[in-house]
Coordinates of C-alpha atoms in Angstrom, one line a residue:
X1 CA 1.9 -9.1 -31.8
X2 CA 2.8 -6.4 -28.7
X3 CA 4.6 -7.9 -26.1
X4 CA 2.0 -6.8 -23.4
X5 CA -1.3 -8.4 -25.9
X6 CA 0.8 -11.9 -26.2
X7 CA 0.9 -12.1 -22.5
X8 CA -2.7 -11.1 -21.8
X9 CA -3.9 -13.4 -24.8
X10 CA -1.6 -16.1 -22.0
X11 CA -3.2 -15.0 -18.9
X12 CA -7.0 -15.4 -20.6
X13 CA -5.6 -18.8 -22.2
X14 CA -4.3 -20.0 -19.0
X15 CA -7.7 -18.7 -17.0
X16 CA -9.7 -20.1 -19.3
X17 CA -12.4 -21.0 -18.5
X18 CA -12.0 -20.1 -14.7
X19 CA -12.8 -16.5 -15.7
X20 CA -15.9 -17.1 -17.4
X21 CA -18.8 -15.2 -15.6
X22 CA -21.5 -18.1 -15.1
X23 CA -18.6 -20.5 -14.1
X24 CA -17.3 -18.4 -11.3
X25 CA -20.7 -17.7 -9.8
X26 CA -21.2 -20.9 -9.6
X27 CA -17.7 -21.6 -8.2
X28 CA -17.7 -21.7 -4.7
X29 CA -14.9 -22.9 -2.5
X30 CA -15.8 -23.9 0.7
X31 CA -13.9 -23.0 4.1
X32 CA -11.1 -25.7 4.8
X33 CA -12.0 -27.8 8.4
X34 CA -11.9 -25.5 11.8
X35 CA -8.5 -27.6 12.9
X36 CA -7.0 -26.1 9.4
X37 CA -8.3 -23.0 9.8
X38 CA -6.9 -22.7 13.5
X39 CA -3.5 -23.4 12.5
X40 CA -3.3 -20.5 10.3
X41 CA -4.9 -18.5 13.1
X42 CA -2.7 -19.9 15.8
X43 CA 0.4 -19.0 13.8
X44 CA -1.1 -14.8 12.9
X45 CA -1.7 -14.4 17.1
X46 CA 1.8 -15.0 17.8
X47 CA 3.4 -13.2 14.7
X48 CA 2.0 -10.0 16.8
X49 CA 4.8 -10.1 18.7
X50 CA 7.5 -11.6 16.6
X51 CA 6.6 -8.8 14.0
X52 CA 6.5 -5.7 16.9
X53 CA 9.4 -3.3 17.2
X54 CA 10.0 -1.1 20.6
X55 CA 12.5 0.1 22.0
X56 CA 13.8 -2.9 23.6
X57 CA 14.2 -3.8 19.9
X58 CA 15.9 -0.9 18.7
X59 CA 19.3 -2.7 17.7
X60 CA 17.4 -5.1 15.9
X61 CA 14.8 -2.3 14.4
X62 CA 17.7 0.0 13.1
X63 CA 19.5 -2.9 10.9
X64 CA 18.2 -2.5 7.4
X65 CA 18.9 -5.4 4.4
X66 CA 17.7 -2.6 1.8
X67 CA 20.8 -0.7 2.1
X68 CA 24.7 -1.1 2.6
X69 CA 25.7 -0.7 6.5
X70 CA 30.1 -0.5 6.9
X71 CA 30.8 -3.3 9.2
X72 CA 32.0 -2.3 12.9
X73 CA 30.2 0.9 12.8
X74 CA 27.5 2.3 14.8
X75 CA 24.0 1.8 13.3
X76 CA 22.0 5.8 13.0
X77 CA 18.8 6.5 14.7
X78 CA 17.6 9.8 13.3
X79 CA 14.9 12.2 14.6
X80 CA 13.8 14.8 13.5
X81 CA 15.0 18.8 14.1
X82 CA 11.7 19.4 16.2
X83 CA 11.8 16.2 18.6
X84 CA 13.9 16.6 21.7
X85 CA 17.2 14.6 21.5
X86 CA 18.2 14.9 25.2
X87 CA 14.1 13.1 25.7
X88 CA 14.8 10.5 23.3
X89 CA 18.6 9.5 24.6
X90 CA 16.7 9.2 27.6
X91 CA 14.1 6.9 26.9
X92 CA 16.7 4.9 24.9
X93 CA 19.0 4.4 27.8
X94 CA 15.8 3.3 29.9
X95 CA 15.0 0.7 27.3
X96 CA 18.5 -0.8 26.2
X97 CA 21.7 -1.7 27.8
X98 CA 24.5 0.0 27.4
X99 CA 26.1 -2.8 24.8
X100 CA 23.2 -2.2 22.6
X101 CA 23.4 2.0 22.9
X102 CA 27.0 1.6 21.9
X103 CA 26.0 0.2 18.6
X104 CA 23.1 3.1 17.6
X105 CA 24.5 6.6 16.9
X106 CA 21.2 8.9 17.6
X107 CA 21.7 11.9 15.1
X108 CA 19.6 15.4 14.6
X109 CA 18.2 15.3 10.8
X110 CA 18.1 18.9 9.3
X111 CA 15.5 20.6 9.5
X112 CA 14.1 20.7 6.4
X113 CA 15.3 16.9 5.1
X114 CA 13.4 16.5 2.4
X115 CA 15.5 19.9 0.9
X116 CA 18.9 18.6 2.6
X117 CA 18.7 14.5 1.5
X118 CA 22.3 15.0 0.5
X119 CA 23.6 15.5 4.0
X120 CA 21.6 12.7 5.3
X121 CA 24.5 10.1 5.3
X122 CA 24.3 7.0 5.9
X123 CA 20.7 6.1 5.7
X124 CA 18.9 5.0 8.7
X125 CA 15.9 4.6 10.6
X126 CA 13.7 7.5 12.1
X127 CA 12.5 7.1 15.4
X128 CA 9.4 6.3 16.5
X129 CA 8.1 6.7 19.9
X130 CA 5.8 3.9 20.3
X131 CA 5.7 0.3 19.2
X132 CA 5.0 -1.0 15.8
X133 CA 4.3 -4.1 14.0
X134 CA 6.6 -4.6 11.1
X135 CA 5.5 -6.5 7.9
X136 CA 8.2 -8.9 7.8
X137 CA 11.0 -10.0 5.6
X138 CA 13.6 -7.5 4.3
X139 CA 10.5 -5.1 5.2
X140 CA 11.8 -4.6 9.1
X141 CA 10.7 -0.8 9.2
X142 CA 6.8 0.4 10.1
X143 CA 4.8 1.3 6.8
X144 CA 2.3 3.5 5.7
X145 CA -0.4 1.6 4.1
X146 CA 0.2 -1.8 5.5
X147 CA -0.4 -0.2 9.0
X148 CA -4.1 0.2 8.0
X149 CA -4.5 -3.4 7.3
X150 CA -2.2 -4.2 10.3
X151 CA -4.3 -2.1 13.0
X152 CA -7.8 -3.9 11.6
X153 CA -5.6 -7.5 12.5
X154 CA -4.6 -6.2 16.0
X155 CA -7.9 -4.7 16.8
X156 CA -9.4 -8.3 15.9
X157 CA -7.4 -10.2 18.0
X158 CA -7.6 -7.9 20.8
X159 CA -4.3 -6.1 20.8
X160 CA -6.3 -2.9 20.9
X161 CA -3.1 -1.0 23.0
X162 CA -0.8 -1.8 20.0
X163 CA -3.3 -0.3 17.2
X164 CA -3.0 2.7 18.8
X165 CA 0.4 2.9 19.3
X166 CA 1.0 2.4 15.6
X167 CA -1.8 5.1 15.3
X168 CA 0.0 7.3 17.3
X169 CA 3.3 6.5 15.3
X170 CA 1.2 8.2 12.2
X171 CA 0.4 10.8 13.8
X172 CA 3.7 11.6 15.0
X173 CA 5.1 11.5 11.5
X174 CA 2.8 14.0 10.3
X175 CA 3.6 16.4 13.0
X176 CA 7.1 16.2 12.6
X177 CA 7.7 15.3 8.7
X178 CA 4.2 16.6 7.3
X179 CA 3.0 13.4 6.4
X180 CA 2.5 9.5 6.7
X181 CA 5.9 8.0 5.9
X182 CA 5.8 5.3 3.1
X183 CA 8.1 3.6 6.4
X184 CA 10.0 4.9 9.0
X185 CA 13.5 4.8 6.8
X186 CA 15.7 8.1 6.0
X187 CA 15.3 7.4 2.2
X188 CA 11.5 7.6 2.5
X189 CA 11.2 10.9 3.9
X190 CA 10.5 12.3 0.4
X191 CA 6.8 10.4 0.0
X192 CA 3.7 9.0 1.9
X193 CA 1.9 6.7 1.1
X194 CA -1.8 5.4 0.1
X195 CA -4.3 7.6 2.7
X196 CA -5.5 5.1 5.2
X197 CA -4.7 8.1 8.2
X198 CA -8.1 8.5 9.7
X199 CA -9.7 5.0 8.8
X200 CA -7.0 3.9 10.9
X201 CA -8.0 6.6 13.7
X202 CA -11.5 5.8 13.1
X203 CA -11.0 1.9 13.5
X204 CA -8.9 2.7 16.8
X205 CA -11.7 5.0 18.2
X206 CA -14.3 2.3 17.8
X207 CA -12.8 0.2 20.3
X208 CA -11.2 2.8 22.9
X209 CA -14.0 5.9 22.7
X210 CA -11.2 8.6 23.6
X211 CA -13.4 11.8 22.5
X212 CA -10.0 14.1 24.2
X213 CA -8.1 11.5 21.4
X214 CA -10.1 11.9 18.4
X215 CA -10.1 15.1 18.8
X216 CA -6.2 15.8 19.2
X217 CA -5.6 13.6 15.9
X218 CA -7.4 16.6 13.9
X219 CA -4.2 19.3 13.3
X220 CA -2.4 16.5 12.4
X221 CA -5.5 15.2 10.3
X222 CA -5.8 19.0 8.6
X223 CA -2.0 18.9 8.1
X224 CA -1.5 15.3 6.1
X225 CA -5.1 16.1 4.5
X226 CA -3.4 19.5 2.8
X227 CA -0.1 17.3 1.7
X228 CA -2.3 15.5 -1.3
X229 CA -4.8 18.6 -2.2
X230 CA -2.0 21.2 -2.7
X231 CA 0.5 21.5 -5.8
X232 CA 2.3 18.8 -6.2
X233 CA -0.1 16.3 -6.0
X234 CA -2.4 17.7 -8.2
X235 CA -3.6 16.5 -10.9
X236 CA -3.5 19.2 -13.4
X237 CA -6.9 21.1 -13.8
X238 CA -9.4 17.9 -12.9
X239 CA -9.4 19.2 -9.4
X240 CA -8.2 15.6 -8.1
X241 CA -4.9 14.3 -6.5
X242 CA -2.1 12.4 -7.6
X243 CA 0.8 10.6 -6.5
X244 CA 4.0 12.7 -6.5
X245 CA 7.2 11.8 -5.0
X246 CA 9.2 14.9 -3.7
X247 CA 12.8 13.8 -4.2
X248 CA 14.9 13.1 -7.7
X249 CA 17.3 10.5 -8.6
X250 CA 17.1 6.6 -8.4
X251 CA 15.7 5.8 -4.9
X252 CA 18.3 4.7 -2.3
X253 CA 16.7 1.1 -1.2
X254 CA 16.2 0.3 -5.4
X255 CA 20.2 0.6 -6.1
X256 CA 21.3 -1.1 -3.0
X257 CA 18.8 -3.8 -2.9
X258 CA 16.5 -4.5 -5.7
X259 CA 18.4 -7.2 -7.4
X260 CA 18.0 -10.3 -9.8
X261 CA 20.2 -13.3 -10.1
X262 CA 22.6 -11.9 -12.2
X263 CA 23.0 -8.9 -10.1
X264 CA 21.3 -6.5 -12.4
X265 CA 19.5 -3.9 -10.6
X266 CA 16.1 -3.0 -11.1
X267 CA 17.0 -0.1 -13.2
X268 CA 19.3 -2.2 -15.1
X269 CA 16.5 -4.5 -16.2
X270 CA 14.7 -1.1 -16.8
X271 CA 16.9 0.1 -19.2
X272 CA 17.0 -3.4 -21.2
X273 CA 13.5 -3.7 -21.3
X274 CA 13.9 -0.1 -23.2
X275 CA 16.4 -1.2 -25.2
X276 CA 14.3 -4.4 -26.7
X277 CA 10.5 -3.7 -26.5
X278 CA 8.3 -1.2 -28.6
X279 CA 6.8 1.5 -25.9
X280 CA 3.1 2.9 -27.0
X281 CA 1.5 3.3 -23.4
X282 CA 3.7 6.5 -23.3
X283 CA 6.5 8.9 -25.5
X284 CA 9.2 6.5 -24.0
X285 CA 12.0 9.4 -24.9
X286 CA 10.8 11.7 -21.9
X287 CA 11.8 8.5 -19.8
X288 CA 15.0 7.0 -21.7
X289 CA 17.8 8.2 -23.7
X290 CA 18.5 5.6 -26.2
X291 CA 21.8 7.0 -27.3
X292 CA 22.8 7.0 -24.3
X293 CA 21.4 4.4 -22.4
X294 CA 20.3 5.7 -19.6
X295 CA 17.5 6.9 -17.9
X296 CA 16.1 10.1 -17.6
X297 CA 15.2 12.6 -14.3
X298 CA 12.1 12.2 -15.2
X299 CA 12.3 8.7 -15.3
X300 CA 13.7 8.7 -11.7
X301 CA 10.7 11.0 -10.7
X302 CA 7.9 8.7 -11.7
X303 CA 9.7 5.3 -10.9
X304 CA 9.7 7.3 -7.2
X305 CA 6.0 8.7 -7.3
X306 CA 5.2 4.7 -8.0
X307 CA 6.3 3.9 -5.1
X308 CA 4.3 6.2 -3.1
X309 CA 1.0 4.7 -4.4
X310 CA 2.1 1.7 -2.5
X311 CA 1.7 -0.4 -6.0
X312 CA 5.5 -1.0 -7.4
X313 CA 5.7 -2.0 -9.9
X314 CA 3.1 -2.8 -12.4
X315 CA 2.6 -1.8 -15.6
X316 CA -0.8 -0.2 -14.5
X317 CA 0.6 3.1 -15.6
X318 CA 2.5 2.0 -18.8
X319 CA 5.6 0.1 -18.5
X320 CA 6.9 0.2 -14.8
X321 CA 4.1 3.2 -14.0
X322 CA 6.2 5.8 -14.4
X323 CA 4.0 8.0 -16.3
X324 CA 2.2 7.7 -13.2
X325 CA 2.8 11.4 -12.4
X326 CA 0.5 12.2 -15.3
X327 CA -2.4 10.6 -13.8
X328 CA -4.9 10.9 -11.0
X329 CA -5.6 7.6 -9.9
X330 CA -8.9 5.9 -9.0
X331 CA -7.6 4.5 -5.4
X332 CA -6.0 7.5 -4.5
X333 CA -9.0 9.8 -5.0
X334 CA -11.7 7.5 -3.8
X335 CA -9.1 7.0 -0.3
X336 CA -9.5 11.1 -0.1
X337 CA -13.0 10.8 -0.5
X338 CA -13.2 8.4 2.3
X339 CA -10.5 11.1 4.3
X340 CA -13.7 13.5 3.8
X341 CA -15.7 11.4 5.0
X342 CA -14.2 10.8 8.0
X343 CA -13.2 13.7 9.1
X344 CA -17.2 14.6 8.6
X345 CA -18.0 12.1 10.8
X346 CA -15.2 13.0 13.1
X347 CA -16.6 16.3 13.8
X348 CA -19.8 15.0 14.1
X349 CA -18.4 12.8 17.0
X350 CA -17.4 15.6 18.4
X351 CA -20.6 18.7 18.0
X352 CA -19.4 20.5 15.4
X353 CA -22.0 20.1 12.8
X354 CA -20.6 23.3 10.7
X355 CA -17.3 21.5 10.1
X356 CA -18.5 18.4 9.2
X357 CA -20.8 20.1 6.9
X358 CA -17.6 21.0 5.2
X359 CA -16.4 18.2 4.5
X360 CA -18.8 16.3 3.3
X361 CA -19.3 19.1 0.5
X362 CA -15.7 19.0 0.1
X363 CA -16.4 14.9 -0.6
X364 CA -19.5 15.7 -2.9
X365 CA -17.4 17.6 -4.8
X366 CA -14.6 15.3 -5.2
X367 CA -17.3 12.5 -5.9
X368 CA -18.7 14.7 -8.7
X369 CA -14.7 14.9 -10.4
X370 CA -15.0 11.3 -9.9
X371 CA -17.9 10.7 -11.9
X372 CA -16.6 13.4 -14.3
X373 CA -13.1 11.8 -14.8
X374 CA -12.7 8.5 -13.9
X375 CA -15.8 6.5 -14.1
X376 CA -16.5 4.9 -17.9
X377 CA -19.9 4.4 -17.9
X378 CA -19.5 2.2 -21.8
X379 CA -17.0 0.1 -19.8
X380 CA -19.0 0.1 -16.0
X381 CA -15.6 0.0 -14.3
X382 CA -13.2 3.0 -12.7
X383 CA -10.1 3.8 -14.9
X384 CA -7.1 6.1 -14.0
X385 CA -7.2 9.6 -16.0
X386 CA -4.3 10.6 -17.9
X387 CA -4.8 14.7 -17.2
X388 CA -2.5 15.7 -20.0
X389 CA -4.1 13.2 -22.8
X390 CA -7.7 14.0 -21.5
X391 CA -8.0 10.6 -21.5
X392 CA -8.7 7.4 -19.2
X393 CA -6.6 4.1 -19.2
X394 CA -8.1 1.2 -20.3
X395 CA -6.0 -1.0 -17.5
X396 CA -8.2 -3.0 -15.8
X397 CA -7.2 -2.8 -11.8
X398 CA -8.9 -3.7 -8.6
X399 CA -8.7 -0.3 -7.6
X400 CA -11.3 -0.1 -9.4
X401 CA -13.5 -1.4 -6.3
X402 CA -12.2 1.7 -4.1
X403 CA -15.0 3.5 -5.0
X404 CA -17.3 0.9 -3.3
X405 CA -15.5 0.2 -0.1
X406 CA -15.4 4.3 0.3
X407 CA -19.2 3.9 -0.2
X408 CA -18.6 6.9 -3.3
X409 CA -20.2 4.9 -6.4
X410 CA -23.9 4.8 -6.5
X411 CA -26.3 2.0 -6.7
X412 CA -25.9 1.5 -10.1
X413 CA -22.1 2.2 -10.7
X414 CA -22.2 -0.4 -8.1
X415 CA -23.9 -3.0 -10.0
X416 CA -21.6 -2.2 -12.9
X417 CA -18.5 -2.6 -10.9
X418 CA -20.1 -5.9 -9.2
X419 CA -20.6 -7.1 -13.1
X420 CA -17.6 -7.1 -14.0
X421 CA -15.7 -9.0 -11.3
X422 CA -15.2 -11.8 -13.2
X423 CA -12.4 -9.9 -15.3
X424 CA -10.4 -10.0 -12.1
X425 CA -11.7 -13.4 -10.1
X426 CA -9.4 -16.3 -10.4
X427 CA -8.8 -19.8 -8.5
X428 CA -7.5 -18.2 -5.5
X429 CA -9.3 -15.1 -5.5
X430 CA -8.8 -11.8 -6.9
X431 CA -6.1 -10.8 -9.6
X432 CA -4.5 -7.6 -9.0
X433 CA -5.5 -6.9 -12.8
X434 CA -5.6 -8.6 -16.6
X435 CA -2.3 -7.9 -17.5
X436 CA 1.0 -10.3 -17.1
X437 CA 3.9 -7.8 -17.0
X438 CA 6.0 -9.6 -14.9
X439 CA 5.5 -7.2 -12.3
X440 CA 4.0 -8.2 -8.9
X441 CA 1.8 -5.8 -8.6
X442 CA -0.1 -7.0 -11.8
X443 CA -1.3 -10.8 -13.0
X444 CA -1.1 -13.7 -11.8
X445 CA -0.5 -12.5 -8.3
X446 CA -3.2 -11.7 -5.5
X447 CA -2.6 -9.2 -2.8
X448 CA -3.9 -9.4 0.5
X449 CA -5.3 -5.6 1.3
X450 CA -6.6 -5.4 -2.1
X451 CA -9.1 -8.8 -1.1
X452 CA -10.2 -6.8 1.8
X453 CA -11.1 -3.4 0.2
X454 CA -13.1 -5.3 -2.4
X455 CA -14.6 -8.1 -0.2
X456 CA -15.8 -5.3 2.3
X457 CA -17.1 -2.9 -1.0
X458 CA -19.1 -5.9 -2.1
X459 CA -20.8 -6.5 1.0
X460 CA -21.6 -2.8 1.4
X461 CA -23.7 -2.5 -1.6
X462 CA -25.2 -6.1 -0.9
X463 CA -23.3 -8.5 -3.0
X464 CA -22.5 -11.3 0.1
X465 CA -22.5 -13.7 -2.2
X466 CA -19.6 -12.9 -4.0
X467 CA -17.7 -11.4 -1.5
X468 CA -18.0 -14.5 0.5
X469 CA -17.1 -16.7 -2.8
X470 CA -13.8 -14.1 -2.3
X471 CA -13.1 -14.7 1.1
X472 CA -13.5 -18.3 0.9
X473 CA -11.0 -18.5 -2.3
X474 CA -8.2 -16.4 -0.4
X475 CA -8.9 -18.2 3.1
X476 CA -8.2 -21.5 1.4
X477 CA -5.6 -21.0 -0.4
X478 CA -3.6 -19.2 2.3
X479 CA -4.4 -22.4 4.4
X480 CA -3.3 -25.0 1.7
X481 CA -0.3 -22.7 1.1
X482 CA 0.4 -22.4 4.9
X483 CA 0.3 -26.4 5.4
X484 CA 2.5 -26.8 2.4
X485 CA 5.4 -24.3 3.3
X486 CA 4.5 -23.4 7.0
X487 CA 4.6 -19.4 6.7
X488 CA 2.2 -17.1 5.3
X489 CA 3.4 -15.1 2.5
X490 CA 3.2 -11.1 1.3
X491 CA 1.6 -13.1 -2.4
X492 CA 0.4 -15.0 -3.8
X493 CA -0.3 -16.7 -7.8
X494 CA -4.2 -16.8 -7.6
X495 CA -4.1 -18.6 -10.8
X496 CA -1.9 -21.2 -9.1
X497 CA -3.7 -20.7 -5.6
X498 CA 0.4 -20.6 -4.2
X499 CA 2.9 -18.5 -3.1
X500 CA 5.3 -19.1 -5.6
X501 CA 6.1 -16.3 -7.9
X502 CA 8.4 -15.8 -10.6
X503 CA 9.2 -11.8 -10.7
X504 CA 11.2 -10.2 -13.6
X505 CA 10.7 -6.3 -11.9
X506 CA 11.5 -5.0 -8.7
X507 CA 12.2 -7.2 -5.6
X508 CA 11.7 -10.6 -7.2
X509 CA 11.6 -12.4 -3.3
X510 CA 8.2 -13.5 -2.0
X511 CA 8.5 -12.2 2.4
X512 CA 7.9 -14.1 4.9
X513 CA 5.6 -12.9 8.0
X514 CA 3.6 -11.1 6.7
X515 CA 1.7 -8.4 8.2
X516 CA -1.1 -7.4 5.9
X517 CA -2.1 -11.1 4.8
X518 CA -2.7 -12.3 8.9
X519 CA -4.7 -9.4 9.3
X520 CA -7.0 -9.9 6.0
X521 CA -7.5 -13.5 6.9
X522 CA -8.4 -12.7 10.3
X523 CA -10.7 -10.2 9.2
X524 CA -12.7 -12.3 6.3
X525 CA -12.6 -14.7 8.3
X526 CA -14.2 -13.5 11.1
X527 CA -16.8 -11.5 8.7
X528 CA -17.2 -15.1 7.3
X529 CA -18.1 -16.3 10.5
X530 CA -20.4 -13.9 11.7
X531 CA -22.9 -14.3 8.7

């Protein structure tokens, strides 16, 4: 038997029969008492400010666990070519004393980095010129996708100035480096991140009705918009996106920091994985040289384009994803669609019914590709299309919900998608997909922003019930997990309902803090609460 069937046949096994479809429905967990509940809530109002990064923070901002720093020497703080160095050194010596300046060297980056990574040495952070929450953990740099998930927590508890900061933030990336930053880190200047940009203006906007602000986001908007529909990140002919990371080699942050017990690096693991399993997802030789041992550019290039979908690793894309760059993905075409969307309804904010005209065509016709390419109308669910195969995955994924929190599937595609939620509804919640890979972006473990999209695309085609049965599932267990080990954790084992994981691929830690998880629970929480 395949290695990857024996481990599905023991996820099902170990499921069984939780993911039966008449026993979930009728599985409901009720919320834990309001005292329980406003422990956990107590403890996401003040991470705000534990987790949020300014200037007065900067010494502590710029040290990085990812990477190797030589004692006794100045930490870097790069900007880029276009910002104004004598500005920043300014607003630095404002913010810190002069014992903390002495331990940050502020240096120019070239201008084109992403061309000249080679003469960016050390690593270090970029600058940002406004605060930002952090995720937590060894993550102690602003990120791309979590922000999103972030700014809905902030705006819920009223921190509306810091949403916009971190908005701003994004939009100072894009004006400087061309695009959301996975994070604010030198060794991420060569990829983004999942599109969240102008949800995230969109959300801010709700609350702080700037119409002069909304409509200064749009160059930057335009800019970040052309970064995924332009070569690269095309995929192939189908007229849809994809992720592709724009640098080569093994990624910085992996070699240094990506470690098991033994000390093997990820790519070590990688490589013995190689060595011992039968590869069928993909023609393994484009990615490993067997005589050799080693790993191929191309191997480097997807394992990199990975990351940039914000979902590394898994095995969503064959073993590690790294045929990823052969794909266009379900989530990161229905996120453009929403980016369409958006910037319809921005210009319809702001009178100009001609542009937003253009958009929305520019979304029907992604939505028609959609339809075309990814949807499997035998299967009722969204699958990732292999563009040089002509042919969709069969990996079942909770991406495969995007489509209905971007509001892009139709009625009955909908009710399709809704069906089949039991292939992915577990103890705690919702699996990241059916497959054990020992990944953590795949089964047993749950993932906070992934609840949210598909809690809030349930509801917006009518199916509260479920999405409440969701909520109630991830609320409960992050309470039971937070009374048992007094933090709130980036995972969690649904299957388990706790934050304990056992990880074979990538990071194998489990971080404390943690951005994206307060702000989901806040959010289902107060959605529950308002029904």
């Amino acid at each position: 038997m395949h290695a990857r069937t024996f481990w599905h046949l023991i996820l099902l096994l170990s499921l069984a029969p939780a993911l039966q479809a008449q026993d979930q429905a009728a599985c409901y967990v009720a919320l834990p008492a309001p005292e329980r509940i406003e422990a956990v809530r107590q403890y996401i109002r003040q991470s705000w400010d534990l987790l949020t990064r300014s200037h007065r923070d900067l010494l502590a901002a710029v040290q990085d666990p990812k990477v190797e720093h030589e004692p006794g020497t100045p930490w870097p703080l790069y900007i880029a070519a276009t910002e104004d160095r004598a500005s920043v050194w300014q607003r630095l010596q404002a913010a810190l004393p002069d014992s903390a300046l002495r331990q940050i060297e502020l240096r120019v980056l070239p201008e084109n980095p992403v061309a000249h990574l080679d003469q960016i040495r050390p690593h270090g952070l970029l600058y940002l010129p406004e605060p930002y929450v952090v995720p937590g953990g060894r993550f102690n740099e602003m990120y791309g996708w979590d922000s999103y998930f972030i700014v809905r927590g902030l705006l819920r508890d009223g921190r509306i100035d810091l949403a916009r900061a971190m908005t701003e933030n994004h939009l100072y990336q894009v004006r400087h480096y061309g695009k959301v930053l996975n994070a604010n880190r030198t060794y991420y200047l060569t990829r983004s991140q999942p599109p969240f940009l102008t949800a995230m203006i969109l959300a801010v906007y709700a609350h702080v009705q700037d119409r002069d602000w909304l409509a200064a986001t749009i160059p930057a908007i335009e800019r970040y918009y052309a970064y995924w529909t332009t070569p690269p990140h095309l995929a192939g002919e189908t007229g849809l996106s994809r992720y592709y990371d724009l640098g080569n080699g093994p990624a910085p942050e992996v070699v240094a920091s990506e470690r098991d017990a033994q000390g093997r690096t990820h790519y070590d693991r990688v490589r013995e994985y190689y060595r011992t399993q039968e590869i069928t997802a993909y023609d393994v030789s484009r990615y490993y040289v067997a005589e050799a041992d080693s790993l191929t550019p191309l191997f480097y290039k997807g394992d990199r384009s990975m990351r940039e979908s914000g979902f590394d690793p898994s095995n969503r894309f064959g073993p590690f994803s790294v045929d990823i760059i052969h794909y266009a993905p379900v989530g990161l075409n229905a996120l453009l669609y929403r980016m369409e969307m958006d910037v319809a309804r921005i210009h319809e904010i702001l009178g100009d019914t001609a542009a937003a005209a253009r958009w929305r065509a520019r979304a029907e016709t992604r939505r028609a590709r959609v339809d075309r390419y990814l949807w499997d109308p035998q299967r009722g669910l969204y699958f990732d299309y292999n563009f040089e195969t002509g042919r969709r995955s069969d990996y079942v994924f909770a991406t495969t919900f995007y489509p209905l929190w971007v509001g892009m599937a139709s009625p009955e595609q909908a009710a399709r998608v809704a069906a089949n939620l039991y292939l992915l509804e577990a103890p705690g919640g919702l699996l990241t997909s059916t497959h054990i890979s020992g990944s953590q972006w795949d089964a047993p473990y749950g993932w906070a922003p992934l609840y949210l999209i598909v809690v809030e695309g349930l509801r917006r085609y009518g199916y509260d019930k479920a999405a409440d049965r969701l909520s109630a599932k991830f609320i409960s267990m992050v309470v039971e997990d937070f009374e048992r080990t007094g933090v709130i954790l980036e995972k969690y084992d649904v299957v388990q309902r706790r934050s304990d994981v056992a990880l074979q691929y990538g990071y194998t830690s489990n971080e404390i803090g943690f951005g994206w998880t307060n702000a989901v629970f806040a959010e289902l929480l107060a959605q529950m609460q308002q029904r």
